[in-house]
């Protein structure tokens, strides 16, 4: 992106904290507490500076206790069916909070839709928007949610 | 034919990326995975339970916790639950220095990226400005000066930064809690040594990103 990010340092910091949480868990999968502390810090910074986190990041953080959700390590992933629709249910092993995603391969996030790109371009052209840009810098560790 | 494709061995060039993990990492993962997914035997201390049978008179059932929450209330733990879970406390068995070396490596790379390579030609002011807003978790910090002499010389990887204290892990695998007030810390990256005046740093790790620092003429401890 040619556009200069406004809060580049803050984005880098968020990115680092997210990676640090992964690094801690990769080294010692039982040290959930420290990973949780980093994710909690990441979340508070993002909230303080009003930076939006990418959905792929948000979907890997527990809403209850800020644990980094990694299937098999800190979370369980199960398939559930309700009537004809099937869901993926991710449950945090620390606090029991669940996340439910509908299994829909055709689902497109707002950023992935062509309208969003158009809007983003217009924003960049006019420079009228005060909205912070999406935090795409956080996706250097790619964790794809189902 | 699809099935045959699924069962085919991994291509040689992908084996490094997708193949089995190295020994220690895989073992750690397996152990944690089994620990979290195997059901704990509920009656393993049955014998103990039967020999020391306690008779409680006037027993009142513990109050049922309300599990159903209204949709308006935010998800998240209450302060009581957080206290019970010990959300951010690092357990003693995880306090091992070598487990956090990769974190330190990651931090080094982060700072290099942040300071645009951190060449020796960089001005110290530039590095200072960047470090002020940077994250310090994972850095190796040393207490240079302190009002309390026993803190001086303590050095280790910074694991957690709270409002008033740093929690560091030393080479001797000990978790030390060092108050920020009245201490000066030093951080070294690629030959640049920066000093942090703890008394000016008394805020939560997350608050520093938004804060604007003023230039002070003189700083005492
Ligand atoms: Zn949780």
Short mmCIF file of C-alpha atoms and ligand atoms in Angstrom, two decimals:
data_model
loop_
_atom_site.label_atom_id
_atom_site.label_comp_id
_atom_site.label_asym_id
_atom_site.label_seq_id
_atom_site.Cartn_x
_atom_site.Cartn_y
_atom_site.Cartn_z
CA UNK A 1 0.00 0.00 0.00
CA UNK A 2 1.48 3.30 -1.05
CA UNK A 3 -0.58 5.10 1.51
CA UNK A 4 1.31 5.98 4.65
CA UNK A 5 -0.37 4.39 7.64
CA UNK A 6 -1.17 6.92 10.28
CA UNK A 7 -0.30 4.84 13.32
CA UNK A 8 2.41 2.69 11.86
CA UNK A 9 4.23 2.25 15.15
CA UNK A 10 1.06 1.24 16.93
CA UNK A 11 0.28 -1.28 14.20
CA UNK A 12 3.76 -2.70 14.47
CA UNK A 13 3.29 -2.98 18.20
CA UNK A 14 -0.01 -4.82 17.83
CA UNK A 15 1.60 -7.10 15.30
CA UNK A 16 4.50 -7.81 17.63
CA UNK A 17 2.24 -8.58 20.59
CA UNK A 18 0.18 -10.99 18.52
CA UNK A 19 3.32 -12.74 17.32
CA UNK A 20 4.73 -12.79 20.84
CA UNK A 21 1.64 -14.60 22.08
CA UNK A 22 2.09 -17.18 19.31
CA UNK A 23 5.78 -17.47 20.12
CA UNK A 24 5.12 -18.11 23.81
CA UNK A 25 2.52 -20.76 23.08
CA UNK A 26 4.70 -22.46 20.48
CA UNK A 27 7.50 -22.71 22.99
CA UNK A 28 5.38 -23.85 25.89
CA UNK A 29 1.76 -24.67 25.05
CA UNK A 30 0.81 -24.64 28.71
CA UNK A 31 1.88 -21.07 29.39
CA UNK A 32 -1.53 -19.68 28.55
CA UNK A 33 -1.24 -16.88 31.09
CA UNK A 34 1.56 -15.00 29.40
CA UNK A 35 0.03 -15.34 25.94
CA UNK A 36 -3.19 -14.07 27.41
CA UNK A 37 -1.41 -11.09 28.91
CA UNK A 38 0.02 -10.13 25.51
CA UNK A 39 -3.33 -10.51 23.79
CA UNK A 40 -4.97 -8.48 26.50
CA UNK A 41 -2.40 -5.70 26.03
CA UNK A 42 -2.92 -5.86 22.29
CA UNK A 43 -6.65 -5.53 22.71
CA UNK A 44 -6.38 -2.58 25.09
CA UNK A 45 -3.99 -0.72 22.80
CA UNK A 46 -6.30 -1.25 19.85
CA UNK A 47 -9.23 -0.01 21.88
CA UNK A 48 -7.35 3.01 23.18
CA UNK A 49 -6.17 4.17 19.77
CA UNK A 50 -9.37 3.11 17.99
CA UNK A 51 -7.58 0.80 15.58
CA UNK A 52 -9.66 -1.91 14.00
CA UNK A 53 -8.21 -5.38 14.09
CA UNK A 54 -8.46 -7.67 11.14
CA UNK A 55 -11.21 -10.31 11.44
CA UNK A 56 -8.64 -13.08 11.15
CA UNK A 57 -7.04 -11.72 14.31
CA UNK A 58 -10.24 -11.09 16.16
CA UNK A 59 -11.47 -14.59 15.50
CA UNK A 60 -8.49 -16.10 17.25
CA UNK A 61 -8.95 -14.15 20.49
CA UNK A 62 -11.38 -15.23 23.17
CA UNK A 63 -13.93 -12.56 23.98
CA UNK A 64 -14.15 -13.71 27.55
CA UNK A 65 -10.59 -13.94 28.76
CA UNK A 66 -8.45 -12.74 25.81
CA UNK A 67 -6.78 -16.12 25.38
CA UNK A 68 -5.23 -16.79 22.00
CA UNK A 69 -7.40 -19.54 20.55
CA UNK A 70 -5.37 -22.26 18.88
CA UNK A 71 -7.34 -25.41 18.06
CA UNK A 72 -6.08 -28.32 20.11
CA UNK A 73 -3.94 -26.18 22.39
CA UNK A 74 -6.16 -23.58 23.99
CA UNK A 75 -9.44 -24.27 22.24
CA UNK A 76 -11.56 -27.08 20.87
CA UNK A 77 -13.14 -26.91 17.43
CA UNK A 78 -16.31 -28.87 16.82
CA UNK A 79 -18.86 -29.16 14.06
CA UNK A 80 -22.48 -28.64 15.11
CA UNK A 81 -25.62 -28.92 13.10
CA UNK A 82 -28.82 -27.05 13.68
CA UNK A 83 -31.60 -27.97 11.32
CA UNK A 84 -29.91 -27.77 7.92
CA UNK A 85 -27.15 -25.32 8.61
CA UNK A 86 -23.86 -26.45 10.04
CA UNK A 87 -21.65 -24.42 12.33
CA UNK A 88 -18.11 -24.47 13.57
CA UNK A 89 -18.01 -23.95 17.30
CA UNK A 90 -14.74 -22.88 18.89
CA UNK A 91 -14.67 -23.20 22.65
CA UNK A 92 -12.03 -21.61 24.85
CA UNK A 93 -10.56 -24.16 27.23
CA UNK A 94 -9.79 -21.57 29.91
CA UNK A 95 -13.15 -19.92 30.42
CA UNK A 96 -15.60 -21.88 28.30
CA UNK A 97 -16.64 -19.00 26.09
CA UNK A 98 -17.70 -20.14 22.63
CA UNK A 99 -17.55 -18.63 19.18
CA UNK A 100 -19.85 -19.86 16.46
CA UNK A 101 -19.19 -19.50 12.76
CA UNK A 102 -21.60 -20.60 10.10
CA UNK A 103 -19.98 -22.84 7.54
CA UNK A 104 -20.45 -20.88 4.39
CA UNK A 105 -17.72 -21.02 1.78
CA UNK A 106 -19.37 -18.21 -0.18
CA UNK A 107 -19.22 -15.80 2.73
CA UNK A 108 -17.19 -12.71 2.02
CA UNK A 109 -15.96 -10.31 4.62
CA UNK A 110 -16.57 -6.65 3.99
CA UNK A 111 -12.91 -6.02 3.14
CA UNK A 112 -12.95 -8.79 0.58
CA UNK A 113 -15.90 -7.34 -1.28
CA UNK A 114 -15.31 -5.11 -4.30
CA UNK A 115 -17.46 -2.30 -2.83
CA UNK A 116 -15.11 -2.03 0.12
CA UNK A 117 -12.09 -1.52 -2.13
CA UNK A 118 -13.98 1.20 -3.96
CA UNK A 119 -14.81 2.93 -0.72
CA UNK A 120 -11.22 2.67 0.45
CA UNK A 121 -9.95 4.23 -2.77
CA UNK A 122 -12.38 7.09 -2.48
CA UNK A 123 -11.27 7.68 1.07
CA UNK A 124 -7.65 7.78 0.00
CA UNK A 125 -8.45 10.19 -2.82
CA UNK A 126 -10.53 12.61 -0.86
CA UNK A 127 -8.63 12.23 2.39
CA UNK A 128 -11.79 13.38 4.10
CA UNK A 129 -12.29 10.34 6.21
CA UNK A 130 -11.25 10.38 9.82
CA UNK A 131 -11.79 6.65 10.13
CA UNK A 132 -8.61 4.76 10.85
CA UNK A 133 -7.59 2.28 8.24
CA UNK A 134 -8.07 -1.36 8.84
CA UNK A 135 -5.25 -3.06 10.59
CA UNK A 136 -3.90 -5.23 7.83
CA UNK A 137 -0.42 -5.22 9.21
CA UNK A 138 -1.49 -7.75 11.77
CA UNK A 139 -1.86 -10.49 9.23
CA UNK A 140 1.79 -11.34 8.92
CA UNK A 141 1.04 -14.46 10.91
CA UNK A 142 -1.64 -16.04 8.86
CA UNK A 143 -4.24 -17.96 10.81
CA UNK A 144 -7.20 -18.76 8.66
CA UNK A 145 -10.46 -19.27 10.50
CA UNK A 146 -12.79 -21.90 9.16
CA UNK B 1 -8.23 -41.09 -7.97
CA UNK B 2 -8.94 -38.34 -5.42
CA UNK B 3 -8.32 -40.79 -2.64
CA UNK B 4 -5.00 -41.78 -4.13
CA UNK B 5 -4.06 -38.12 -4.28
CA UNK B 6 -4.91 -37.66 -0.63
CA UNK B 7 -2.82 -40.63 0.37
CA UNK B 8 0.16 -39.69 -1.75
CA UNK B 9 3.30 -38.79 0.18
CA UNK B 10 4.20 -35.12 0.54
CA UNK B 11 6.33 -33.66 -2.24
CA UNK B 12 9.95 -33.43 -1.23
CA UNK B 13 10.16 -29.64 -1.53
CA UNK B 14 7.16 -29.17 0.74
CA UNK B 15 8.36 -31.59 3.39
CA UNK B 16 10.32 -28.93 5.19
CA UNK B 17 7.31 -26.64 5.53
CA UNK B 18 4.51 -29.14 6.03
CA UNK B 19 6.37 -32.12 7.42
CA UNK B 20 6.52 -33.19 11.06
CA UNK B 21 7.78 -30.67 13.59
CA UNK B 22 11.07 -30.93 15.36
CA UNK B 23 11.25 -33.21 18.39
CA UNK B 24 10.97 -30.91 21.41
CA UNK B 25 8.23 -28.73 19.96
CA UNK B 26 6.16 -31.70 18.89
CA UNK B 27 6.55 -33.33 22.29
CA UNK B 28 5.49 -30.17 24.10
CA UNK B 29 2.46 -29.82 21.85
CA UNK B 30 1.42 -33.45 22.25
CA UNK B 31 1.68 -33.30 26.00
CA UNK B 32 -0.36 -30.12 26.24
CA UNK B 33 -2.89 -31.42 23.75
CA UNK B 34 -3.41 -34.68 25.62
CA UNK B 35 -3.59 -32.83 28.91
CA UNK B 36 -6.31 -30.57 27.66
CA UNK B 37 -8.31 -33.10 25.70
CA UNK B 38 -8.22 -36.20 27.92
CA UNK B 39 -10.91 -36.32 30.51
CA UNK B 40 -9.58 -36.13 34.00
CA UNK B 41 -10.45 -39.14 36.11
CA UNK B 42 -13.05 -37.76 38.47
CA UNK B 43 -12.69 -40.36 41.18
CA UNK B 44 -8.96 -40.85 41.34
CA UNK B 45 -8.88 -39.92 45.01
CA UNK B 46 -11.82 -42.14 45.83
CA UNK B 47 -9.89 -44.05 48.44
CA UNK B 48 -8.91 -40.88 50.20
CA UNK B 49 -12.45 -39.69 50.00
CA UNK B 50 -13.75 -42.83 51.69
CA UNK B 51 -11.19 -43.03 54.48
CA UNK B 52 -11.58 -39.43 55.54
CA UNK B 53 -15.23 -39.09 55.27
CA UNK B 54 -16.36 -35.72 56.48
CA UNK B 55 -19.85 -35.35 57.81
CA UNK B 56 -21.04 -31.84 57.35
CA UNK B 57 -24.01 -30.85 59.43
CA UNK B 58 -26.17 -28.02 58.36
CA UNK B 59 -24.92 -28.29 54.83
CA UNK B 60 -26.25 -25.72 52.48
CA UNK B 61 -26.00 -26.23 48.77
CA UNK B 62 -23.71 -23.77 47.09
CA UNK B 63 -25.69 -21.14 45.31
CA UNK B 64 -26.18 -21.83 41.69
CA UNK B 65 -24.35 -19.39 39.52
CA UNK B 66 -26.48 -17.70 36.98
CA UNK B 67 -25.29 -19.05 33.68
CA UNK B 68 -27.84 -17.42 31.48
CA UNK B 69 -26.88 -13.89 30.73
CA UNK B 70 -28.91 -11.28 29.06
CA UNK B 71 -27.74 -10.57 25.55
CA UNK B 72 -27.05 -6.94 26.42
CA UNK B 73 -24.37 -7.71 28.94
CA UNK B 74 -20.89 -7.83 27.46
CA UNK B 75 -19.11 -11.13 27.35
CA UNK B 76 -16.12 -11.39 29.54
CA UNK B 77 -15.11 -12.39 33.00
CA UNK B 78 -16.07 -10.61 36.15
CA UNK B 79 -13.32 -9.40 38.45
CA UNK B 80 -14.11 -12.27 40.80
CA UNK B 81 -13.69 -14.86 38.07
CA UNK B 82 -10.46 -13.24 36.96
CA UNK B 83 -9.10 -13.50 40.45
CA UNK B 84 -10.07 -17.14 40.69
CA UNK B 85 -8.54 -17.96 37.30
CA UNK B 86 -5.32 -16.06 38.06
CA UNK B 87 -5.50 -14.79 34.52
CA UNK B 88 -2.05 -13.27 34.15
CA UNK B 89 0.01 -15.16 36.73
CA UNK B 90 2.86 -17.16 35.29
CA UNK B 91 2.94 -20.50 37.05
CA UNK B 92 6.22 -21.53 38.71
CA UNK B 93 6.74 -24.52 36.41
CA UNK B 94 6.79 -22.22 33.39
CA UNK B 95 9.38 -19.89 34.81
CA UNK B 96 12.33 -21.09 32.79
CA UNK B 97 14.71 -18.68 31.15
CA UNK B 98 15.45 -20.71 28.04
CA UNK B 99 11.76 -20.94 27.15
CA UNK B 100 11.72 -17.19 26.61
CA UNK B 101 14.82 -16.87 24.45
CA UNK B 102 12.78 -17.13 21.21
CA UNK B 103 10.62 -14.30 22.53
CA UNK B 104 13.72 -12.17 22.96
CA UNK B 105 14.80 -13.02 19.40
CA UNK B 106 11.41 -11.96 18.14
CA UNK B 107 11.67 -8.71 20.08
CA UNK B 108 15.07 -7.94 18.55
CA UNK B 109 13.69 -8.40 15.08
CA UNK B 110 10.70 -6.23 15.98
CA UNK B 111 12.92 -3.38 17.15
CA UNK B 112 15.14 -3.67 14.07
CA UNK B 113 12.05 -3.45 11.90
CA UNK B 114 10.70 -0.55 13.93
CA UNK B 115 13.89 1.48 13.74
CA UNK B 116 14.39 0.84 10.02
CA UNK B 117 17.35 -1.50 10.35
CA UNK B 118 18.99 0.29 13.25
CA UNK B 119 22.22 1.09 11.48
CA UNK B 120 25.08 2.58 13.48
CA UNK B 121 24.45 5.84 11.64
CA UNK B 122 21.02 6.27 13.24
CA UNK B 123 20.79 9.23 15.55
CA UNK B 124 20.22 8.34 19.21
CA UNK B 125 17.24 10.69 19.33
CA UNK B 126 15.52 8.76 16.55
CA UNK B 127 16.04 5.44 18.34
CA UNK B 128 14.85 6.96 21.61
CA UNK B 129 11.69 8.28 20.01
CA UNK B 130 10.92 4.88 18.56
CA UNK B 131 11.69 2.95 21.72
CA UNK B 132 9.49 5.24 23.76
CA UNK B 133 6.43 3.98 21.91
CA UNK B 134 7.73 0.47 21.34
CA UNK B 135 6.70 -2.62 23.20
CA UNK B 136 9.24 -3.75 25.75
CA UNK B 137 7.98 -7.28 26.42
CA UNK B 138 10.77 -9.64 25.50
CA UNK B 139 13.60 -7.15 25.94
CA UNK B 140 16.52 -7.88 28.22
CA UNK B 141 16.56 -5.11 30.79
CA UNK B 142 19.08 -4.38 33.50
CA UNK B 143 18.66 -2.22 36.57
CA UNK B 144 21.43 0.36 36.38
CA UNK B 145 20.59 2.59 39.30
CA UNK B 146 18.05 2.33 42.05
CA UNK B 147 17.29 3.81 45.40
CA UNK B 148 17.25 0.30 46.75
CA UNK B 149 20.76 -1.09 46.19
CA UNK B 150 19.68 -4.72 46.10
CA UNK B 151 17.87 -4.16 42.79
CA UNK B 152 20.98 -2.82 41.06
CA UNK B 153 22.44 -5.31 38.60
CA UNK B 154 19.33 -7.44 38.28
CA UNK B 155 18.97 -8.43 34.66
CA UNK B 156 16.60 -10.58 32.65
CA UNK B 157 13.96 -10.86 29.97
CA UNK B 158 11.00 -8.60 30.61
CA UNK B 159 7.90 -10.78 30.61
CA UNK B 160 5.17 -8.53 31.90
CA UNK B 161 4.86 -4.80 32.31
CA UNK B 162 2.30 -3.61 34.82
CA UNK B 163 1.45 -0.15 36.01
CA UNK B 164 4.01 0.01 38.78
CA UNK B 165 6.24 -3.02 38.32
CA UNK B 166 8.23 -4.95 35.75
CA UNK B 167 8.24 -8.74 35.97
CA UNK B 168 11.47 -10.12 34.62
CA UNK B 169 12.91 -13.60 34.44
CA UNK B 170 16.58 -13.91 35.27
CA UNK B 171 19.14 -16.32 33.91
CA UNK B 172 18.74 -18.31 37.14
CA UNK B 173 15.11 -19.06 36.24
CA UNK B 174 13.71 -16.75 38.87
CA UNK B 175 10.82 -14.41 38.34
CA UNK B 176 11.64 -11.02 39.83
CA UNK B 177 9.21 -8.22 40.46
CA UNK B 178 10.94 -4.85 40.22
CA UNK B 179 9.11 -1.60 40.97
CA UNK B 180 9.51 1.08 38.33
CA UNK B 181 9.67 3.96 40.74
CA UNK B 182 13.12 5.11 41.80
CA UNK B 183 14.99 2.85 39.38
CA UNK B 184 16.79 3.35 36.09
CA UNK B 185 16.77 0.50 33.58
CA UNK B 186 18.92 -0.02 30.55
CA UNK B 187 17.97 -1.74 27.30
CA UNK B 188 20.56 -2.72 24.73
CA UNK B 189 19.87 -3.27 21.04
CA UNK B 190 22.62 -3.56 18.44
CA UNK B 191 25.02 -1.42 20.41
CA UNK B 192 22.48 1.25 21.26
CA UNK B 193 22.03 1.43 25.01
CA UNK B 194 18.95 3.26 26.16
CA UNK B 195 18.15 4.20 29.72
CA UNK B 196 14.61 4.12 31.00
CA UNK B 197 13.67 6.24 33.97
CA UNK B 198 11.17 4.06 35.78
CA UNK B 199 9.60 6.96 37.65
CA UNK B 200 8.51 8.46 34.32
CA UNK B 201 7.19 5.14 33.08
CA UNK B 202 4.58 4.50 35.71
CA UNK B 203 1.66 3.53 33.54
CA UNK B 204 0.23 0.42 32.03
CA UNK B 205 1.90 -1.11 29.00
CA UNK B 206 -1.07 -0.28 26.84
CA UNK B 207 -1.25 3.36 27.84
CA UNK B 208 2.16 4.28 26.53
CA UNK B 209 1.16 4.03 22.87
CA UNK B 210 -1.32 6.84 23.20
CA UNK B 211 0.62 9.05 25.58
CA UNK B 212 2.68 12.02 24.57
CA UNK B 213 5.90 12.42 26.46
CA UNK B 214 7.16 15.80 27.49
CA UNK B 215 10.78 16.72 27.41
CA UNK B 216 11.98 17.22 30.93
CA UNK B 217 15.04 19.21 31.75
CA UNK B 218 16.45 17.11 34.51
CA UNK B 219 15.34 13.82 35.93
CA UNK B 220 16.32 12.55 39.31
CA UNK B 221 15.56 9.07 40.49
ZN1 LIG C 1 -11.65 -17.64 27.19
#
